[in-house]
XYZ file of C-alpha atoms in Angstrom:
646
model
C -18.737 -23.034 -3.947
C -18.833 -19.249 -3.168
C -20.679 -20.001 0.160
C -17.949 -22.622 1.053
C -15.221 -20.259 0.103
C -16.627 -17.440 2.152
C -17.176 -19.762 5.132
C -13.588 -20.974 5.022
C -12.414 -17.334 4.755
C -14.508 -16.341 7.795
C -13.134 -19.267 9.905
C -9.517 -18.427 8.887
C -9.989 -14.780 9.730
C -11.526 -15.530 13.109
C -8.717 -17.966 13.859
C -6.171 -15.293 12.919
C -7.761 -12.655 14.926
C -8.056 -14.806 17.910
C -4.490 -15.986 17.731
C -3.017 -12.534 17.213
C -5.087 -10.950 20.010
C -4.195 -13.763 22.414
C -0.494 -12.824 21.642
C -0.895 -8.956 21.883
C -3.098 -9.008 25.021
C -0.539 -11.305 26.900
C -3.077 -13.467 28.856
C -0.366 -15.057 30.912
C 0.951 -11.754 32.090
C -2.691 -10.770 32.711
C -3.030 -13.607 35.263
C 0.348 -13.017 36.886
C 2.307 -15.867 35.321
C 5.476 -13.773 34.991
C 7.998 -16.558 33.879
C 6.099 -17.705 30.653
C 6.685 -16.541 27.058
C 2.968 -15.586 26.460
C 3.040 -17.429 23.077
C -0.265 -17.334 21.470
C -2.478 -20.357 22.431
C -1.018 -21.261 25.846
C 1.520 -20.292 28.318
C 4.564 -22.350 27.506
C 7.508 -22.367 29.864
C 10.729 -20.822 28.794
C 12.633 -23.962 29.895
C 10.405 -26.306 27.696
C 10.263 -24.521 24.465
C 12.837 -22.678 22.251
C 13.006 -18.956 22.593
C 12.154 -18.437 19.056
C 8.794 -20.045 19.360
C 6.565 -16.972 20.264
C 8.020 -14.707 17.426
C 8.009 -17.379 14.833
C 4.316 -18.434 15.391
C 3.449 -14.832 15.111
C 5.213 -14.556 11.842
C 3.285 -17.547 10.683
C 0.005 -15.880 11.328
C 1.174 -12.530 10.225
C 1.813 -13.904 6.797
C -1.402 -15.763 6.981
C -3.310 -12.520 7.281
C -2.570 -11.597 3.661
C -1.879 -15.048 2.114
C -5.214 -16.646 3.084
C -7.581 -13.867 4.363
C -6.758 -10.690 2.392
C -10.414 -10.108 1.566
C -11.238 -9.495 5.207
C -7.935 -7.900 6.406
C -6.955 -5.583 3.433
C -9.308 -5.428 0.695
C -12.430 -3.682 2.071
C -14.470 -0.819 0.642
C -13.782 1.385 3.653
C -10.669 0.122 5.258
C -10.552 2.775 7.917
C -13.594 1.033 9.502
C -12.218 -2.440 9.096
C -13.208 -4.337 12.264
C -10.152 -6.810 11.991
C -7.753 -4.025 11.477
C -8.796 -2.042 14.521
C -9.529 -4.947 16.769
C -6.057 -5.586 17.658
C -5.567 -2.199 18.986
C -8.851 -2.133 20.757
C -8.192 -5.456 22.333
C -4.863 -4.140 23.554
C -6.471 -1.055 25.286
C -9.042 -3.253 26.799
C -6.537 -5.650 28.267
C -4.858 -2.634 29.858
C -8.135 -1.551 31.431
C -8.857 -5.110 32.545
C -5.437 -5.450 34.110
C -6.174 -2.344 36.323
C -9.507 -3.943 37.414
C -7.783 -7.152 38.404
C -5.078 -5.605 40.399
C -7.472 -3.070 42.133
C -7.516 -3.908 45.856
C -5.064 -6.852 45.531
C -1.765 -5.207 44.748
C 0.088 -2.628 46.810
C 1.913 -1.499 43.671
C -1.088 -0.968 41.474
C 0.308 1.874 39.414
C 3.728 0.188 38.718
C 2.265 -3.178 37.840
C -0.221 -1.534 35.575
C 2.326 0.495 33.864
C 4.698 -2.532 33.272
C 1.656 -4.524 31.691
C 0.650 -1.547 29.671
C 4.240 -1.174 28.295
C 4.434 -4.883 27.525
C 1.185 -5.272 25.518
C 1.353 -1.808 23.673
C 4.942 -2.821 22.607
C 3.593 -6.139 21.300
C 0.790 -4.292 19.529
C 3.032 -1.802 18.028
C 5.317 -4.733 16.770
C 2.314 -6.578 15.236
C 1.060 -3.518 13.564
C 4.562 -2.671 12.129
C 4.661 -6.104 10.597
C 1.189 -5.669 8.972
C 2.240 -2.102 7.763
C 5.326 -3.461 5.959
C 3.210 -6.106 4.192
C 1.305 -3.151 2.507
C 4.149 -1.016 1.086
C 4.987 -2.991 -2.041
C 3.740 -1.547 -5.257
C 3.588 -5.053 -6.647
C 3.859 -8.473 -5.098
C 2.811 -12.097 -5.652
C 0.112 -11.607 -3.043
C -1.233 -8.388 -4.416
C -1.339 -9.943 -8.011
C -3.153 -13.026 -6.746
C -5.737 -11.153 -4.791
C -6.262 -8.221 -7.121
C -4.868 -5.548 -4.813
C -3.356 -2.456 -6.202
C -1.181 0.284 -4.754
C -4.018 2.614 -3.800
C -5.592 -0.250 -1.903
C -2.278 -0.791 0.002
C -1.992 2.943 0.783
C -5.563 2.899 2.196
C -4.508 0.105 4.472
C -0.962 1.652 5.190
C -2.437 4.804 6.764
C -4.626 3.570 9.611
C -2.076 0.865 10.406
C 0.662 3.470 10.648
C -1.422 5.513 13.085
C -1.902 2.488 15.259
C 1.951 2.025 15.149
C 2.402 5.638 16.344
C -0.027 5.434 19.226
C 0.996 2.131 20.455
C 4.723 3.174 20.365
C 3.893 6.343 22.334
C 2.033 4.401 25.060
C 4.747 1.980 25.217
C 7.292 4.634 25.828
C 5.334 6.612 28.167
C 4.340 3.659 30.326
C 7.778 2.537 30.858
C 9.019 6.021 31.366
C 6.540 6.697 34.121
C 7.352 3.303 35.548
C 11.058 4.117 35.846
C 10.171 7.617 37.136
C 7.858 6.025 39.908
C 10.446 3.495 40.884
C 13.586 5.527 41.260
C 13.050 9.143 40.317
C 14.689 11.042 37.576
C 17.989 9.362 37.998
C 16.352 5.892 37.533
C 14.634 7.214 34.284
C 17.846 8.678 32.966
C 19.910 5.419 33.567
C 17.109 3.200 32.190
C 16.500 5.272 28.945
C 19.976 6.325 27.947
C 23.412 4.552 28.011
C 24.792 6.833 30.743
C 27.333 5.506 33.329
C 25.691 3.689 36.238
C 26.796 2.948 39.706
C 28.835 -0.159 39.826
C 27.702 -2.947 42.284
C 31.118 -4.537 42.498
C 30.705 -6.917 39.438
C 33.188 -7.281 36.736
C 30.893 -5.520 34.195
C 28.951 -2.357 34.852
C 27.701 -1.736 31.448
C 24.470 -0.009 31.096
C 23.011 -2.358 28.517
C 19.335 -1.543 29.730
C 19.959 2.186 29.068
C 21.655 1.441 25.595
C 18.639 -0.890 24.451
C 15.944 1.593 25.824
C 17.966 4.383 24.260
C 17.503 2.723 20.863
C 13.772 2.704 21.574
C 13.717 6.418 22.494
C 15.272 7.078 19.096
C 12.633 4.896 17.433
C 9.916 6.799 19.229
C 11.221 10.070 18.110
C 11.404 8.823 14.505
C 7.845 7.687 14.674
C 6.698 11.214 15.866
C 8.487 12.798 13.018
C 6.797 10.331 10.482
C 3.387 11.387 11.927
C 3.985 15.035 11.650
C 5.461 14.917 8.257
C 2.547 12.667 6.988
C -0.053 15.251 7.682
C -2.177 15.995 4.739
C -1.346 19.679 4.451
C 2.390 18.664 4.288
C 1.833 15.968 1.788
C -0.144 18.052 -0.630
C 1.936 21.315 -0.388
C 5.499 19.952 0.227
C 5.453 16.617 -1.389
C 9.260 16.345 -1.582
C 9.694 17.123 2.023
C 7.159 14.499 2.966
C 8.455 11.805 0.664
C 12.226 11.991 1.703
C 11.495 12.585 5.293
C 9.122 9.526 5.266
C 11.827 7.467 3.502
C 14.653 8.266 5.725
C 12.696 8.361 8.960
C 11.076 5.074 8.279
C 14.517 3.404 7.844
C 15.635 5.079 10.918
C 12.542 3.834 12.787
C 12.805 0.266 11.663
C 16.557 0.008 12.321
C 16.242 1.171 15.945
C 13.246 -0.788 16.575
C 15.360 -3.868 15.641
C 18.188 -2.686 17.824
C 15.678 -2.166 20.668
C 14.019 -5.606 20.237
C 15.406 -8.155 17.811
C 11.856 -10.009 17.713
C 10.621 -6.941 15.824
C 13.097 -7.570 13.014
C 11.671 -11.091 12.547
C 8.161 -9.701 12.325
C 9.375 -7.207 9.780
C 10.856 -9.997 7.765
C 7.949 -10.876 5.388
C 7.212 -7.080 4.607
C 10.876 -6.372 4.007
C 11.116 -9.411 1.554
C 8.223 -8.031 -0.519
C 9.636 -4.515 -0.417
C 13.056 -5.651 -1.572
C 11.668 -7.856 -4.332
C 9.508 -4.943 -5.380
C 12.529 -2.545 -5.721
C 14.331 -5.389 -7.727
C 11.444 -5.434 -10.108
C 11.410 -1.678 -10.307
C 15.008 -1.525 -11.343
C 14.404 -4.166 -13.919
C 11.558 -2.245 -15.462
C 13.630 1.000 -15.377
C 16.338 -0.004 -17.913
C 17.613 3.679 -18.356
C 15.950 6.688 -19.794
C 13.156 6.512 -22.386
C 12.611 8.834 -25.247
C 9.107 10.090 -25.259
C 7.305 12.048 -28.063
C 5.804 15.379 -26.952
C 2.434 16.669 -28.178
C 1.475 20.041 -26.793
C -2.293 19.902 -26.482
C -3.062 23.236 -24.673
C -1.161 26.418 -23.605
C -3.214 29.183 -22.074
C -3.279 31.424 -19.048
C -5.530 29.002 -17.242
C -4.319 25.708 -18.334
C -1.391 23.837 -19.819
C -1.722 20.223 -21.112
C 0.955 18.062 -22.714
C 0.709 14.452 -23.975
C 3.742 12.215 -23.747
C 3.781 8.941 -25.506
C 6.570 6.183 -26.046
C 7.030 2.604 -27.067
C 7.467 0.604 -23.972
C 9.754 -2.440 -23.891
C 8.261 -5.901 -24.506
C 7.932 -6.780 -20.795
C 6.539 -3.408 -19.765
C 3.397 -3.040 -21.867
C 1.079 -3.645 -18.923
C -0.962 -6.391 -20.727
C -0.937 -8.388 -17.420
C -2.661 -5.468 -15.670
C -6.224 -4.413 -15.574
C -7.012 -1.458 -17.944
C -8.000 1.552 -16.057
C -5.657 0.824 -13.150
C -2.266 1.119 -14.784
C 0.273 3.835 -13.837
C 3.992 4.544 -13.920
C 6.473 6.474 -12.059
C 8.312 9.290 -14.040
C 11.542 11.194 -13.289
C 13.119 14.062 -15.341
C 16.785 14.492 -14.183
C 17.211 17.973 -15.502
C 14.346 19.045 -13.103
C 15.439 16.909 -10.250
C 17.322 13.653 -10.014
C 15.493 12.516 -6.924
C 11.821 13.161 -7.549
C 9.601 10.405 -8.859
C 5.977 11.132 -9.616
C 3.151 8.597 -10.357
C 0.829 9.211 -13.391
C -2.116 7.312 -14.727
C -1.217 5.746 -18.006
C -3.092 4.799 -21.094
C -1.630 1.642 -22.991
C -3.063 1.359 -26.417
C -1.645 -0.965 -29.061
C 2.022 -0.863 -28.646
C 2.275 2.710 -27.392
C 1.808 4.196 -23.831
C 0.409 7.642 -23.214
C 0.376 10.059 -20.291
C -1.885 13.251 -20.201
C -0.034 15.805 -18.001
C -1.414 18.936 -16.643
C 0.670 21.774 -14.974
C -0.755 21.484 -11.554
C 2.365 21.695 -9.164
C 5.941 22.791 -9.302
C 7.340 19.699 -10.830
C 4.497 19.058 -13.458
C 4.770 22.776 -14.430
C 8.472 22.549 -14.939
C 8.035 19.477 -16.998
C 5.404 21.040 -19.135
C 7.558 24.164 -19.605
C 10.519 21.994 -20.625
C 8.382 20.419 -23.463
C 9.617 22.731 -26.078
C 10.931 20.012 -28.443
C 9.521 17.140 -30.404
C 11.031 14.626 -27.923
C 12.281 14.381 -24.350
C 14.070 11.811 -22.263
C 12.309 10.534 -19.068
C 13.074 7.773 -16.570
C 10.082 5.599 -16.395
C 9.453 2.781 -13.749
C 6.546 0.382 -14.129
C 3.825 -0.100 -15.141
C 1.907 -1.005 -11.847
C -1.812 -1.723 -11.242
C -4.270 -4.376 -10.601
C -3.911 -7.908 -11.853
C -6.050 -8.498 -15.029
C -7.814 -11.422 -13.038
C -9.891 -8.748 -11.222
C -12.066 -7.796 -14.250
C -14.899 -10.070 -13.350
C -15.277 -9.135 -9.637
C -18.669 -7.589 -9.932
C -20.146 -9.770 -12.912
C -21.005 -8.469 -16.369
C -23.788 -7.745 -18.571
C -27.181 -6.813 -16.930
C -25.818 -7.716 -13.499
C -24.000 -4.431 -12.912
C -23.893 -1.004 -14.333
C -20.600 0.945 -14.306
C -20.630 4.839 -13.950
C -17.320 6.479 -14.610
C -16.940 10.178 -13.414
C -13.919 12.036 -14.447
C -12.704 15.624 -13.896
C -10.200 17.227 -16.289
C -7.254 14.972 -16.928
C -8.812 12.410 -14.588
C -10.317 10.873 -17.608
C -6.888 9.149 -18.229
C -7.622 5.894 -16.446
C -11.201 5.668 -18.001
C -9.773 6.088 -21.517
C -7.367 3.259 -20.722
C -10.338 1.222 -19.694
C -12.508 1.758 -22.574
C -9.700 1.448 -25.172
C -8.872 -1.984 -23.839
C -10.692 -5.338 -23.703
C -14.142 -4.943 -22.103
C -17.313 -7.102 -21.650
C -20.698 -6.145 -22.730
C -21.701 -4.445 -19.452
C -23.455 -1.051 -19.482
C -20.956 1.742 -19.063
C -21.637 5.434 -18.736
C -18.881 7.952 -18.735
C -19.540 11.464 -17.339
C -16.801 13.979 -17.791
C -16.528 17.505 -16.346
C -13.940 19.578 -17.939
C -13.056 23.199 -18.774
C -13.776 24.292 -22.315
C -10.199 24.845 -23.384
C -9.081 21.463 -21.894
C -11.968 19.715 -23.658
C -10.827 21.137 -27.112
C -7.370 19.985 -26.476
C -8.186 16.459 -25.159
C -10.931 15.900 -27.818
C -8.075 16.317 -30.359
C -6.047 13.474 -28.797
C -8.844 11.109 -27.962
C -11.052 9.285 -30.469
C -14.549 9.614 -28.864
C -16.130 8.424 -31.873
C -14.709 4.963 -31.484
C -15.172 5.018 -27.550
C -18.900 6.058 -27.861
C -19.357 2.401 -29.260
C -18.277 1.087 -25.857
C -19.919 3.576 -23.509
C -22.553 6.315 -23.359
C -20.456 9.455 -23.093
C -21.720 12.734 -21.533
C -19.443 15.879 -21.312
C -20.113 18.840 -19.088
C -18.126 21.815 -20.237
C -17.693 24.128 -17.187
C -16.271 27.126 -18.997
C -16.165 28.452 -22.604
C -13.275 27.548 -24.874
C -10.517 30.203 -24.771
C -8.355 29.304 -27.784
C -9.094 28.313 -31.378
C -5.392 26.855 -31.724
C -6.290 23.107 -31.436
C -3.531 20.637 -32.415
C -4.098 18.033 -35.139
C -2.836 14.568 -34.395
C -2.415 11.846 -36.946
C -3.259 9.068 -34.518
C -5.754 9.529 -31.571
C -5.904 7.440 -28.437
C -8.705 4.843 -28.909
C -8.762 4.815 -32.707
C -9.498 1.189 -33.098
C -8.952 -1.677 -30.622
C -5.422 -2.146 -29.433
C -5.435 -5.863 -29.560
C -3.986 -6.658 -26.081
C -4.288 -10.194 -24.825
C -4.698 -11.362 -21.297
C -1.542 -13.377 -20.312
C -1.478 -16.495 -18.315
C -1.578 -15.999 -14.537
C -0.162 -18.363 -11.881
C -2.484 -20.565 -9.908
C -2.409 -20.957 -6.105
C 0.792 -22.741 -6.096
C 3.142 -19.704 -5.718
C 1.032 -18.478 -2.773
C 1.656 -21.510 -0.650
C 5.359 -21.772 -1.913
C 5.750 -18.255 -0.794
C 4.223 -18.832 2.554
C 6.381 -21.765 3.298
C 9.619 -19.950 2.005
C 9.117 -16.907 4.136
C 8.268 -18.997 7.241
C 11.297 -21.224 6.665
C 13.565 -18.249 5.966
C 12.411 -16.398 9.154
C 13.029 -19.428 11.225
C 16.431 -20.141 9.789
C 17.481 -16.378 10.245
C 16.180 -16.230 13.812
C 18.181 -19.434 14.694
C 21.177 -18.071 13.199
C 20.857 -14.920 15.124
C 20.419 -16.767 18.556
C 23.359 -19.052 17.514
C 25.473 -16.071 16.788
C 24.692 -14.561 20.320
C 25.603 -17.871 22.096
C 28.987 -17.964 20.411
C 30.171 -14.419 20.878
C 28.469 -13.379 24.069
C 31.465 -14.533 26.228
C 33.798 -12.739 23.996
C 32.458 -9.263 24.625
C 34.847 -6.937 26.450
C 33.094 -3.520 26.324
C 29.633 -2.006 25.838
C 30.559 -0.921 22.185
C 31.450 -4.484 21.281
C 28.307 -5.702 22.969
C 26.243 -3.305 20.831
C 27.994 -4.343 17.701
C 28.102 -8.078 18.194
C 24.830 -8.705 20.154
C 22.609 -6.087 18.423
C 23.993 -4.901 14.977
C 25.287 -8.201 13.723
C 21.999 -10.076 14.155
C 20.174 -7.360 12.122
C 22.829 -7.710 9.389
C 22.158 -11.522 9.318
C 18.465 -10.591 8.767
C 19.289 -8.296 5.973
C 21.299 -10.933 4.237
C 18.375 -13.340 4.512
C 15.892 -10.749 3.110
C 18.161 -10.195 0.146
C 18.514 -13.896 -0.491
C 14.850 -14.666 -0.239
C 13.776 -11.638 -2.301
C 16.086 -12.855 -5.106
C 14.468 -16.332 -4.816
C 11.023 -14.830 -5.087
C 11.831 -13.439 -8.542
C 11.985 -17.144 -9.818
C 8.578 -18.353 -8.300
C 6.306 -16.963 -10.937
C 8.486 -18.247 -13.779
C 8.516 -21.753 -12.213
C 4.874 -21.787 -11.513
C 3.924 -21.415 -15.188
C 5.507 -24.724 -15.777
C 3.399 -26.445 -13.357
C 0.109 -25.156 -12.086
C -1.376 -23.109 -14.701
C -4.611 -21.257 -14.704
C -5.332 -19.645 -18.079
C -7.509 -16.647 -18.084
C -9.950 -16.308 -20.844
C -8.148 -14.750 -23.775
C -10.542 -12.287 -25.598
C -10.161 -12.168 -29.371
C -9.837 -8.434 -30.396
C -12.238 -8.884 -33.430
C -14.952 -10.462 -31.140
C -14.485 -7.668 -28.750
C -15.082 -5.061 -31.535
C -18.209 -7.016 -32.624
C -19.444 -7.131 -29.031
C -18.924 -3.418 -28.611
C -21.019 -2.810 -31.663
C -23.886 -4.556 -29.939
C -24.046 -1.744 -27.551
C -26.304 0.916 -29.158
C -24.298 3.720 -30.797
C -24.953 7.037 -29.199
C -23.665 10.495 -29.795
C -21.277 12.227 -27.394
C -23.790 14.344 -25.290
C -22.246 17.740 -24.661
C -23.616 20.179 -22.116
C -22.567 23.559 -20.875
C -22.638 23.904 -17.089
C -21.893 21.855 -13.827
C -23.048 18.335 -13.434
C -25.447 17.505 -10.524
C -23.602 14.632 -9.086
C -26.173 13.793 -6.591
C -29.121 13.334 -8.977
C -26.807 11.674 -11.500
C -25.615 8.958 -9.145
C -28.988 8.369 -7.588
C -30.680 7.892 -11.010
C -28.152 5.256 -11.992
C -28.393 3.515 -8.581
C -32.145 3.188 -8.996
C -31.568 0.888 -11.834
C -29.600 -1.774 -9.866
C -26.200 -2.614 -8.583
C -23.833 0.257 -9.525
C -20.122 0.211 -9.785
C -19.035 3.782 -9.447
C -15.447 4.920 -10.368
C -14.228 8.422 -9.957
C -11.078 10.376 -10.926
C -10.460 14.013 -10.588
C -10.170 16.897 -8.187
C -10.396 16.199 -4.398
C -13.506 18.287 -4.034
C -15.398 16.070 -6.552
C -14.022 12.801 -4.882
C -15.205 13.939 -1.366
C -18.687 14.764 -2.703
C -19.024 11.539 -4.399
C -17.977 9.827 -1.121
C -20.609 11.539 0.757
C -23.278 10.759 -1.840
C -22.381 7.045 -1.911
C -22.706 6.811 1.883
C -26.081 8.546 1.828
C -27.229 6.182 -0.946
C -25.883 3.189 1.037
C -27.882 4.314 4.063
C -31.059 4.400 1.809
C -30.419 0.692 0.791
C -29.047 1.410 -2.692
C -26.323 -0.897 -4.009
C -23.454 1.406 -4.814
C -19.682 0.404 -4.766
C -17.407 3.327 -5.022
C -13.731 3.447 -6.157
C -12.031 6.687 -5.806
C -8.929 7.156 -8.103
C -6.566 10.050 -8.447
C -5.210 11.326 -11.727
C -1.803 11.531 -10.124
C -2.427 8.783 -7.593
């Protein structure tokens, strides 16, 4: 069964790749068939097929890339080296080089023809990558739930695709810019790229529609450059608010002006926009006003400040449908900032949720300093995380060993993992922490219970600085929380979703073309042309996105009444008994730094190793290098890097 499933996925992935590359590389244009649509397989004549066909067929296979073959397109261990992800861009550049070779010695206008072809294919590649990018910006969707993808997976996919959008957009703009410059000089370039007045040739209308449309493209190109600069790591880390709001606003400007430049790009954006709007609907539902959280100050010293927040989540926001160890929420404190939302790993235990917060930045420091009372009101959106279906991805028991490596408050997702339902696999937790932070967190976490479920080794990197340790009545992990794995929808919603999006994109595209055919003759000025021929079709798409997103809210509920696929519900008492079968061990405490290289190598020598890490960036980078080295030495190590604050 697994072999057949893998073979089917490979065939679908190859088919998707061949069709998309054949669209992007424009084989018809490559062989000089100028009057054809270049629609995927063959070169259909514009007179024989509807104008919507090329775009809609591409939408079909764009949705297919995540619906049917997500394991090969998105969910990979090192997404930046994903062959399918980069093959579209590489094929585009190869087609540009091939075009030059085919024209060499046969065309008097080699440079101009090459520039036109480069502009066309890079524009198509940018549009294709933009459609893929928007599919990976939702924090939660039907597709991510079905295929066990979480937000960090999506971000890892989002970044390299975004860079491809940037480079293809720049090549597209530069190619046509040089083409107009070579054809008619600076005046031609100005008239072709900006809506300036043009010389009238005696016709009734002397509107510079080409300059207006290309002017929209110029604005979109400028926006993508701003996106690239503001997304640099140094800006994201040091000026997160600047990055976040610049990214949000500029992304909207970029997508809007891309649609004004070429309406086909709006249809390619349709699936991703549907997922994003649905995600925002779900986020607003989970928000439901501010939440009163209980404050426990764990540590206040010159070197560290730790606070634990806890609250009773609403019935539908307890995260029981999500995999323990992957759950997180967005938090906002209006008295600090009404605009800033920050993600934090969350521990769900019993009917309560917990966040371990360390003062590490301006916002978190302000929040810790404001924790001077017993309670505080926070806006909390979520939870988000992987679907609970992904728990058995690597097997269980003796088939796999799990090594958890945490630094400081990076232990949060692993406490959430160990305090929830687990199987009998061998788990080892290694925690590197400062002395004062260990004292504080040990007062909040019941390690005596958790050591029944995992071997726990603590490396204290500095001496405790304070004897003032809080006493808490209830500790995290004190007894099993008793969560149950809920029902999950079967494959029915995926294919309904696939058909619904394709049908909606078709209807929207048809409505936009019908609108153009009705109002084109009524246009009396360039301004009216821009509003009726460019802005109004985009508004029609926006209405379609909202309608379909609303409909998607009903699909999971309807699916439960038809195709049901019940996950195995684990009885809490049986889980505790299974946990007791794991030999009890003391919490091993050592003073000094942990040798990560020797630790991971020793565990990898025992067989297949699932390595999860959460903590400082330096530790995560070192573990990434160690994993690559062990993989090159034929060890089986699967690394998943987490971040304490995502």
